[in-house]
Coordinates of C-alpha atoms and ligand atoms in Angstrom, one line a residue:
X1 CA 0.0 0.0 0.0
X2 CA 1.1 3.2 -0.9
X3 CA 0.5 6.2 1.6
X4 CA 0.7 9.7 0.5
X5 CA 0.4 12.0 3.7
X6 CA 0.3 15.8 2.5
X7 CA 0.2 18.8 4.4
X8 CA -1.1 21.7 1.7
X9 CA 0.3 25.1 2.7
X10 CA -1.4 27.8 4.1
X11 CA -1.4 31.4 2.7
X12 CA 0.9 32.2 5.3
X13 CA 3.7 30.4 3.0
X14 CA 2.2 31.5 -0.3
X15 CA 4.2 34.1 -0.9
X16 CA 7.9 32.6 0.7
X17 CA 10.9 32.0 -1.4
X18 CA 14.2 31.2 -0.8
X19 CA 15.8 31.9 3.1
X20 CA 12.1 33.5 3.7
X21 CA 10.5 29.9 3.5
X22 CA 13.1 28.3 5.5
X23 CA 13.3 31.3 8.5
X24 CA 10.7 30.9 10.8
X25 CA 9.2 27.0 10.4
X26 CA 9.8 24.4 12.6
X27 CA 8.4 21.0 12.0
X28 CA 4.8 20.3 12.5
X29 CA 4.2 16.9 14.5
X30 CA 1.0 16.1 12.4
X31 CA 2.7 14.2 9.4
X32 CA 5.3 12.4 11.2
X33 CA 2.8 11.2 14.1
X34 CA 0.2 9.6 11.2
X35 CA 3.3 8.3 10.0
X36 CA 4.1 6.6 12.8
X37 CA 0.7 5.8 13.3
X38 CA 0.9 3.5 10.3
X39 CA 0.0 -0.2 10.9
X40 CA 3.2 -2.2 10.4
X41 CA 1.4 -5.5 8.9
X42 CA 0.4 -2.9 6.4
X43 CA 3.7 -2.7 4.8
X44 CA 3.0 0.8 3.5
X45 CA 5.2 2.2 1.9
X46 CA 4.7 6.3 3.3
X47 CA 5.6 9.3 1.7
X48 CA 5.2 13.1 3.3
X49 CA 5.0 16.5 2.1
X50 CA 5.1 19.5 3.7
X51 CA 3.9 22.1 1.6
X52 CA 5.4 24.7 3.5
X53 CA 8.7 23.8 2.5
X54 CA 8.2 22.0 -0.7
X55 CA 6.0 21.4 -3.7
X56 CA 3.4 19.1 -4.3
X57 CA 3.4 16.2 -6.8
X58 CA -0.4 16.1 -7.8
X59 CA 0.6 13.5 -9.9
X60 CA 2.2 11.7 -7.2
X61 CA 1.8 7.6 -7.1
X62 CA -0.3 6.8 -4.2
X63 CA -3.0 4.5 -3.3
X64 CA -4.5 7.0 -0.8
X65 CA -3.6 10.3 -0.2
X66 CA -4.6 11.9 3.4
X67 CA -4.3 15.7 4.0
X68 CA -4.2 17.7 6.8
X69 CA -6.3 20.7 6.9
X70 CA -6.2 23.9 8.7
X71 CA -9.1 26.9 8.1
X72 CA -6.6 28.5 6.2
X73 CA -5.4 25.5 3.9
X74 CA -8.9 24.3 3.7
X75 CA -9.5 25.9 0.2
X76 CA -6.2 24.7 -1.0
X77 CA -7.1 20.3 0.5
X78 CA -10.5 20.3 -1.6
X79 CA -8.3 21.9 -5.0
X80 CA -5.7 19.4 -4.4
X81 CA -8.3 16.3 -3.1
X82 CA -10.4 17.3 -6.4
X83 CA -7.2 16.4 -8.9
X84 CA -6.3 13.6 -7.1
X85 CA -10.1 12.1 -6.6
X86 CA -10.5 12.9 -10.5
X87 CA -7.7 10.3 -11.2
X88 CA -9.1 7.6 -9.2
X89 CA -6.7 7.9 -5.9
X90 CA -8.7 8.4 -2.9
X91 CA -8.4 11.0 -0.3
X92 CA -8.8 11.1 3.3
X93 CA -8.8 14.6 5.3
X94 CA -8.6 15.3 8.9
X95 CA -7.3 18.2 11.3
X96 CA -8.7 21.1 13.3
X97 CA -11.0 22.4 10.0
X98 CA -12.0 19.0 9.4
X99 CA -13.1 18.6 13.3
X100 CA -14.5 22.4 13.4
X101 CA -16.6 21.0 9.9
X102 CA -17.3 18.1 8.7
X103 CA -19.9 18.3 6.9
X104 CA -18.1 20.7 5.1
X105 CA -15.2 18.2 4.5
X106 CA -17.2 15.4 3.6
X107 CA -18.1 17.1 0.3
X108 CA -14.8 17.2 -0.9
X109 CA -13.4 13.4 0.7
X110 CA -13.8 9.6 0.7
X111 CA -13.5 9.6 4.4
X112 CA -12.9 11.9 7.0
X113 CA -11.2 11.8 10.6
X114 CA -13.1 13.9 13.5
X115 CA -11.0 14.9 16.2
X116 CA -7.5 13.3 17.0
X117 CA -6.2 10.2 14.9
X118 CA -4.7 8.3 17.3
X119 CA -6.6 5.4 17.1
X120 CA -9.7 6.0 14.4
X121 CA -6.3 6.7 11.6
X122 CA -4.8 3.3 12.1
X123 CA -8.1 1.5 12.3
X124 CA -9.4 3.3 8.7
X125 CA -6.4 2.2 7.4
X126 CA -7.0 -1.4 8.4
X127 CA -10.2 -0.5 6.8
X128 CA -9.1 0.4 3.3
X129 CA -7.2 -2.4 3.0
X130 CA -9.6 -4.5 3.5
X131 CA -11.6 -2.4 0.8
X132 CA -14.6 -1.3 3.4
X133 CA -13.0 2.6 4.3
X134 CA -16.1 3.8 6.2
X135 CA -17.2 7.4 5.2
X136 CA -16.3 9.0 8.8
X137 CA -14.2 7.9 11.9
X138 CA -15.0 10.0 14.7
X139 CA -12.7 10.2 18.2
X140 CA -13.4 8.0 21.2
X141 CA -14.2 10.4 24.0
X142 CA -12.4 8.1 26.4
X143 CA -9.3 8.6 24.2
X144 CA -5.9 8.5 25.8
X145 CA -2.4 9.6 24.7
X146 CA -0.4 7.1 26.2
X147 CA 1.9 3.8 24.5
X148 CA 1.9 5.5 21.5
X149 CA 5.0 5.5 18.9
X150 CA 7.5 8.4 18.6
X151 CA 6.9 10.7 15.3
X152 CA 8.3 9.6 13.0
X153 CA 10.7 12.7 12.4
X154 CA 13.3 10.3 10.3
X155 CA 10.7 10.9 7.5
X156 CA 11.0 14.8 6.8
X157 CA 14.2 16.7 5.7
X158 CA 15.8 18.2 8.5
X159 CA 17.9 21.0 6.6
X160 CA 14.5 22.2 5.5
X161 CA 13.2 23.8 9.0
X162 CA 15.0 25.7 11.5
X163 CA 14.8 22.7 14.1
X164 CA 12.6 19.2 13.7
X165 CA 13.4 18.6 17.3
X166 CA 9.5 19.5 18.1
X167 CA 7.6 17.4 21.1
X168 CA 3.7 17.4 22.8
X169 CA 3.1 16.8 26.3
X170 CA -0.2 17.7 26.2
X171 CA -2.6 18.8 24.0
X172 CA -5.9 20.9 24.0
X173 CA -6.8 23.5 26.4
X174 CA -8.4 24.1 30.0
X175 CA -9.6 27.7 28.8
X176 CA -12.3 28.7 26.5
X177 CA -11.3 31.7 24.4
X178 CA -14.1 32.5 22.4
X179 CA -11.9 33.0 18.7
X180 CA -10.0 29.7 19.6
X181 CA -10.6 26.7 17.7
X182 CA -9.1 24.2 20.2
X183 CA -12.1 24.4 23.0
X184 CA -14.4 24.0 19.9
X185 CA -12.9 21.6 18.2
X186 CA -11.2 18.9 20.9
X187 CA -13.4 20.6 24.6
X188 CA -12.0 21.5 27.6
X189 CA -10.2 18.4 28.7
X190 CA -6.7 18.2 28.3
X191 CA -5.0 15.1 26.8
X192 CA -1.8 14.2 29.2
X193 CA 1.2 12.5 27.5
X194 CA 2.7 10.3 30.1
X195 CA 6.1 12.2 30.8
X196 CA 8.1 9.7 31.1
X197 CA 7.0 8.8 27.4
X198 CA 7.7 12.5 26.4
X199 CA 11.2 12.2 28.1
X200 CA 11.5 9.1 26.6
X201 CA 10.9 10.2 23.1
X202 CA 13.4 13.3 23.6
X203 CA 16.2 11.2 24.7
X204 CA 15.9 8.7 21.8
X205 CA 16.4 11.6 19.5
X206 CA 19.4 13.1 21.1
X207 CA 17.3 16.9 20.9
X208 CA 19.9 19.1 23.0
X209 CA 17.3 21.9 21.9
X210 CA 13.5 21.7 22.0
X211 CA 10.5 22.9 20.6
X212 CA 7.3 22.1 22.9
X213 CA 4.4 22.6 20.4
X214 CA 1.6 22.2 23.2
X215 CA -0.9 25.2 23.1
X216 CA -1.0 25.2 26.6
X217 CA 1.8 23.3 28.3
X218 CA 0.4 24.9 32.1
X219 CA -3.0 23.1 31.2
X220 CA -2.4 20.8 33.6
X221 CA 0.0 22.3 36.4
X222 CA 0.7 19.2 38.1
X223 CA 1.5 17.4 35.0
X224 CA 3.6 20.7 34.0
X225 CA 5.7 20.6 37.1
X226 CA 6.4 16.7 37.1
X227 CA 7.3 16.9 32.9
X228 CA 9.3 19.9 34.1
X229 CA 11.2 18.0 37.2
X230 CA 12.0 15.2 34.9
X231 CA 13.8 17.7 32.0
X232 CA 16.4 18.9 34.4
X233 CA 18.5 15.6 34.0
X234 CA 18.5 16.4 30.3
X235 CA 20.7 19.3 30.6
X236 CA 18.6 21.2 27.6
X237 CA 16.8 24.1 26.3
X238 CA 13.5 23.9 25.5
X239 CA 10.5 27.0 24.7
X240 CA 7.4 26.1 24.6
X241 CA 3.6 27.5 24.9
X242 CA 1.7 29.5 28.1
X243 CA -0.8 31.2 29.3
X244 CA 0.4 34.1 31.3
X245 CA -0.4 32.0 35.0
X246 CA 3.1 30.7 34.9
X247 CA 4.3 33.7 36.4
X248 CA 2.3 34.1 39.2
X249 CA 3.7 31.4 40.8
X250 CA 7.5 31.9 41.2
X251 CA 8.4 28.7 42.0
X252 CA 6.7 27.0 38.8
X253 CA 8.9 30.1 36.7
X254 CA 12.0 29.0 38.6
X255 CA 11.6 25.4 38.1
X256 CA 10.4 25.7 34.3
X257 CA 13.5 28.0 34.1
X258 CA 16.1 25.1 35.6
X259 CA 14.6 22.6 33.6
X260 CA 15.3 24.2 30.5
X261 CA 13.2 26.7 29.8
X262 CA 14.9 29.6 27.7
X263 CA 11.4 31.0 26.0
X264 CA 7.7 30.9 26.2
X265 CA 5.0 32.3 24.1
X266 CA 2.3 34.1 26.1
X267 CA -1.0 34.8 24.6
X268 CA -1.4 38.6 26.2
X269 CA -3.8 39.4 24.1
X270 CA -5.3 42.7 24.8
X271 CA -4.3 45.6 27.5
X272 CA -8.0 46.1 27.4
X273 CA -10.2 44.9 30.5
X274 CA -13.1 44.3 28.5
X275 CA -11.5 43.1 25.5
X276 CA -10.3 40.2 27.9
X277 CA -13.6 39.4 29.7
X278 CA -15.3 39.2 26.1
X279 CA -13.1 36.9 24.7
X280 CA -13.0 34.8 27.9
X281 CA -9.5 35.4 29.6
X282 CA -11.0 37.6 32.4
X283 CA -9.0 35.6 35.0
X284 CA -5.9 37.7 33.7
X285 CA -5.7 41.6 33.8
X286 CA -3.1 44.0 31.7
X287 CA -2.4 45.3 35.0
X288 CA 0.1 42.5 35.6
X289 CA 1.3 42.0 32.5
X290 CA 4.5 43.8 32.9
X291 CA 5.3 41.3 36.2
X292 CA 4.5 39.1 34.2
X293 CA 7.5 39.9 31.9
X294 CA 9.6 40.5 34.4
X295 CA 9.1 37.7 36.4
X296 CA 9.8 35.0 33.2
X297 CA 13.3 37.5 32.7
X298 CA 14.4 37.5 36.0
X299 CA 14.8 33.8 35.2
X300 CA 16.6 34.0 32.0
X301 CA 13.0 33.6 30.2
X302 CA 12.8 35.2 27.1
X303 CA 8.9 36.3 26.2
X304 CA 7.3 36.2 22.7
X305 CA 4.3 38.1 23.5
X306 CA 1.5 37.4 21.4
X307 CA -1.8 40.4 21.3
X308 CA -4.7 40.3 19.2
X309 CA -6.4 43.7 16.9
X310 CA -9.9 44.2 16.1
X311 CA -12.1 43.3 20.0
X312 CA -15.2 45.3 20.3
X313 CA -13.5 47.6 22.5
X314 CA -10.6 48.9 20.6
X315 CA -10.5 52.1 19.5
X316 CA -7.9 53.9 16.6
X317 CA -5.7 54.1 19.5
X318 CA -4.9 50.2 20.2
X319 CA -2.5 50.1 18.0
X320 CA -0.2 52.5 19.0
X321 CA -1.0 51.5 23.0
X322 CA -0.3 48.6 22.6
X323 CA 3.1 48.7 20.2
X324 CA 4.4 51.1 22.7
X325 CA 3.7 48.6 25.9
X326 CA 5.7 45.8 23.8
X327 CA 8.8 48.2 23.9
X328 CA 8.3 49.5 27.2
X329 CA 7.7 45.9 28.8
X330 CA 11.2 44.6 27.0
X331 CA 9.0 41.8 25.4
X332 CA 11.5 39.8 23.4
X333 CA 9.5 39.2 20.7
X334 CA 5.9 40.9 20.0
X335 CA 3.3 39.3 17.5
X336 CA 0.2 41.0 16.2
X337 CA -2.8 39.2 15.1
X338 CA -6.3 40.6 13.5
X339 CA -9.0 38.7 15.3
X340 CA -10.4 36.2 13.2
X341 CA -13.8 34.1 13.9
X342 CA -12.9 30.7 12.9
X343 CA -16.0 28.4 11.9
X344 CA -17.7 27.0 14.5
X345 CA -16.5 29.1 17.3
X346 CA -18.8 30.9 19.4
X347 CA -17.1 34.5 18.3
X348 CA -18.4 33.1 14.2
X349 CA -21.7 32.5 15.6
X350 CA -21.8 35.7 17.5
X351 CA -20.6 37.7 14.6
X352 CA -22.6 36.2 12.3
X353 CA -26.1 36.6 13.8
X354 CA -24.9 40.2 14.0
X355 CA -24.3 40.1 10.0
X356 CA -20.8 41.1 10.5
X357 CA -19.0 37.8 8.6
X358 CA -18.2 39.4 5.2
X359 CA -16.5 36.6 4.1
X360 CA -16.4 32.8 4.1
X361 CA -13.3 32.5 1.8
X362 CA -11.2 29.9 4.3
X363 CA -8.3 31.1 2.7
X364 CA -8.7 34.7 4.4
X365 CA -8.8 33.0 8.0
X366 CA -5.4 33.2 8.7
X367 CA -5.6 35.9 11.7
X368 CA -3.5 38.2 8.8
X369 CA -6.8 39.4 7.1
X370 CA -9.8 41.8 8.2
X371 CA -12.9 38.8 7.9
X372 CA -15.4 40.8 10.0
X373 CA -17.0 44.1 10.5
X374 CA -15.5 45.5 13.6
X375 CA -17.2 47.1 15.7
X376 CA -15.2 50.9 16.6
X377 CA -13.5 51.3 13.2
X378 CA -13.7 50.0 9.1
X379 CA -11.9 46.9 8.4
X380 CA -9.1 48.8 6.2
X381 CA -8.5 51.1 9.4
X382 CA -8.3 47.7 11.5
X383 CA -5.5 45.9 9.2
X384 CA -3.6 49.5 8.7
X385 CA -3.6 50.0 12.4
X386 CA -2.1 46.2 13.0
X387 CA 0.6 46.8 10.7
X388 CA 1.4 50.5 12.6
X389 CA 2.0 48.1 15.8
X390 CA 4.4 45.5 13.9
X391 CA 6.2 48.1 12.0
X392 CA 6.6 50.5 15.2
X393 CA 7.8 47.0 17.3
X394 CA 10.6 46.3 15.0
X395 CA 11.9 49.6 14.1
X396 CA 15.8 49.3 14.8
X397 CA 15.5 51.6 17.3
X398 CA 12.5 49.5 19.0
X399 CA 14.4 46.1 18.8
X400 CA 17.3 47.6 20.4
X401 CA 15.4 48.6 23.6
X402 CA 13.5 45.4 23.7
X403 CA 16.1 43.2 23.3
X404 CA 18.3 45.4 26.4
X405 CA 17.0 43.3 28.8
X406 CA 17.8 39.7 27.4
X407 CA 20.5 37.4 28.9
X408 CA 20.3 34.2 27.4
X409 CA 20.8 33.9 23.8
X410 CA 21.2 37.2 22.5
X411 CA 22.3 35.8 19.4
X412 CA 18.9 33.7 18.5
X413 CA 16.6 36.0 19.8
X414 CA 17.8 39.3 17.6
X415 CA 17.6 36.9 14.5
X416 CA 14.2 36.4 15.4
X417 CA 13.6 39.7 15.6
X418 CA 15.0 40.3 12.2
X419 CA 13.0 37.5 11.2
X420 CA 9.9 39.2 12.4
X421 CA 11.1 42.7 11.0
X422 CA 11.7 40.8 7.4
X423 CA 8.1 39.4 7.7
X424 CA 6.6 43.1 9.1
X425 CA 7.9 44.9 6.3
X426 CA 6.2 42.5 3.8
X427 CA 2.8 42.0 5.2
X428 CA 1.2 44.1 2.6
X429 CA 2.8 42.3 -0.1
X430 CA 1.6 39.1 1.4
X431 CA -1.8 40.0 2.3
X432 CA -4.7 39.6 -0.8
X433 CA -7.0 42.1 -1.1
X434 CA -5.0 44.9 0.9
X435 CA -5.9 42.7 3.9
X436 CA -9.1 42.8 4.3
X437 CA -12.1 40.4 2.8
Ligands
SF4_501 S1 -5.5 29.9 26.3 FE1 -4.8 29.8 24.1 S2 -5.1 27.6 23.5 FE2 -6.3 28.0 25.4 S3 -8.4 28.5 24.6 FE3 -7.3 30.5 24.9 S4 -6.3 30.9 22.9 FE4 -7.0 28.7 22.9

């Protein structure tokens, strides 16, 4: 059997070329863990693409082909599963759209995979080789994440990302953000990877330097501060993903911080109160997000600092606020995103029954375009205002002051930051429509 698994790009890396396509990707988990999730009596033989880094072979040999989709790829999966459906090779999609909608899916696949793949992936495959691929496999709720094979990261070209040493401990979220897909999509429960399996996994592939991909690796802070006890051993580095809790408690910072931690991304949001209760992160305030900062430096914690544009509070002045905070708070590396109501969230609903949705292109759900009507301001004032904050947060003179308080890694985190400077001065070339829908 002959398994193509394809990962079709999103518009983020329409536009990249060259250095650009290479700078800021790391290796997604989702190919190499289907991979890996392969049956051996199957004797497949597997092939993966990552569009993201390479093209893809529509006329590739295969006797399935299953695709990974994203809101933002979606368009792009049903293009691709149309040409290869029209020459007779069947197609499979799953992922976080595919979960959001499947109904949607449906239309364009001979099967589908709600929710995580762990064990409904292997079993379709079982299926189709025995010719009787149901139409839909659907996650156990009782699903658990444990005995599972390592990713299968032998599979993917390692001079093509910046590092493949990427790992999950967990996965989902406790918290319910209202633009989030992952409460939609997968609930509120968070799915625990034993960590002696994660530690496990790490060791066996030698990472010195790791990438924790978990959306929320405090979702569980008992399970955070056992994974975290049992990384100090390894002797590495490792960033990973947060919410902004981890500071409040200084001994969690300092023990993340001897284990390994060199950086965390923090979803900050908004310096708005209201913004915050809307969206459903009142149990944070702006107020403390400069401890916050401080705290994760004080242990050699660098901060990517990740706010959001277009809340029904926000005014013409966000931007501005808010670019100027990122300076003044030292925050290592600021990202700006427009607000975007992915299907299926409650924010879509809400938005839509206010007949503020102008568009459903998928393609435009990529938290780089103006999808909605907002609410204090027109949708070109909302995307010109977001780029104001990126350009005024990696100005030279911006990145130098930032970057004043960083003492670990100087070296990694200013090429980030010309990374992000590269990318901020581009946005308008890689946006369609000027940005908005
Ligand atoms: S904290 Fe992050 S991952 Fe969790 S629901 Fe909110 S946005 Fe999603």
């Amino acid at each position: 059997m002959r398994i193509a698994l394809l990962s079709p790009r999103g518009p983020l890396y329409r536009h990249r070329k060259g250095a650009w396509k290479k700078s800021l990707r790391y290796a997604p988990l989702t190919l190499t863990t289907l991979a890996a999730l392969v049956p051996e009596q199957l004797n497949a033989d597997i092939m993966l693409v990552d569009e993201g880094i390479e093209d893809i072979d529509c006329g590739l040999d295969a006797d399935l082909v299953g695709m990974t989709v994203i809101t933002g790829s979606a368009p792009r999966c049903y293009e691709l599963s149309g040409r290869f459906r029209s020459r007779g090779v069947p197609v499979v999609l799953g992922g976080p759209h595919v979960t959001l909608m499947p109904d949607e899916a449906a239309l364009h696949a001979d099967s589908i995979v709600v929710g995580y793949a762990e064990e409904s992936w292997p079993e379709l495959l079982r299926d189709f080789g025995n010719g009787c691929m149901k139409p839909r496999y659907v996650q156990r709720p009782g699903l658990e994440l444990r005995n599972l094979p390592f990713p299968r990261r032998d599979m993917i070209p390692a001079g093509r990302y910046v590092t493949t040493a990427t790992f999950e401990a967990t996965r989902g979220c406790i918290n319910d953000c209202d633009f989030c897909v992952v409460p939609t999509a997968w609930g509120r429960k968070p799915y625990l990877k034993p960590v002696e399996e994660v530690v496990a996994d790490i060791r066996q592939y030698g990472a010195r330097e790791v990438l924790f991909l978990d959306l929320n690796l405090m979702a569980d802070p008992s399970h955070a501060a056992a994974l975290f006890e049992s990384l100090v051993p390894l002797s590495i580095r490792w960033y990973g993903l947060s919410t902004t809790v981890i500071a409040s408690d200084e001994k969690m910072t300092a023990l993340a911080a001897r284990s390994g931690c060199r950086g965390l991304l923090l979803g900050f949001e908004s310096l708005v109160d209201e913004s915050l209760h809307d969206i459903g992160k009142g149990y944070v305030s702006p107020g403390e997000y400069l401890n916050v900062v401080r705290t994760l430096h004080r242990h050699g914690i660098a901060v990517q600092g990740c706010f959001v544009f277009g809340m029904d509070h926000d005014d013409a002045g966000v931007f501005m606020r808010t670019a100027r905070f990122t300076v003044d708070a030292r925050i290592d590396l600021p990202r700006f995103a427009i607000r975007t109501p992915f299907p299926g969230t409650p924010l879509f609903r809400q938005l839509s029954g206010e007949g503020r949705i102008l568009t459903e292109n998928w393609e435009l759900y990529d938290c780089q375009h103006v999808v909605f009507r907002p609410a204090l301001m027109s949708a070109e004032e909302l995307f010109d205002g977001h780029l104001k904050a990126w350009k005024y947060a990696y100005r030279y003179g911006s990145i130098i002051r930032r970057l004043g308080a960083v003492r670990y890694r100087l070296g990694l985190i200013a090429a980030a930051n010309l990374g992000y400077r590269f990318y901020c001065n581009r946005i308008r070339r890689f946006a369609s429509n000027g940005g908005t829908a």
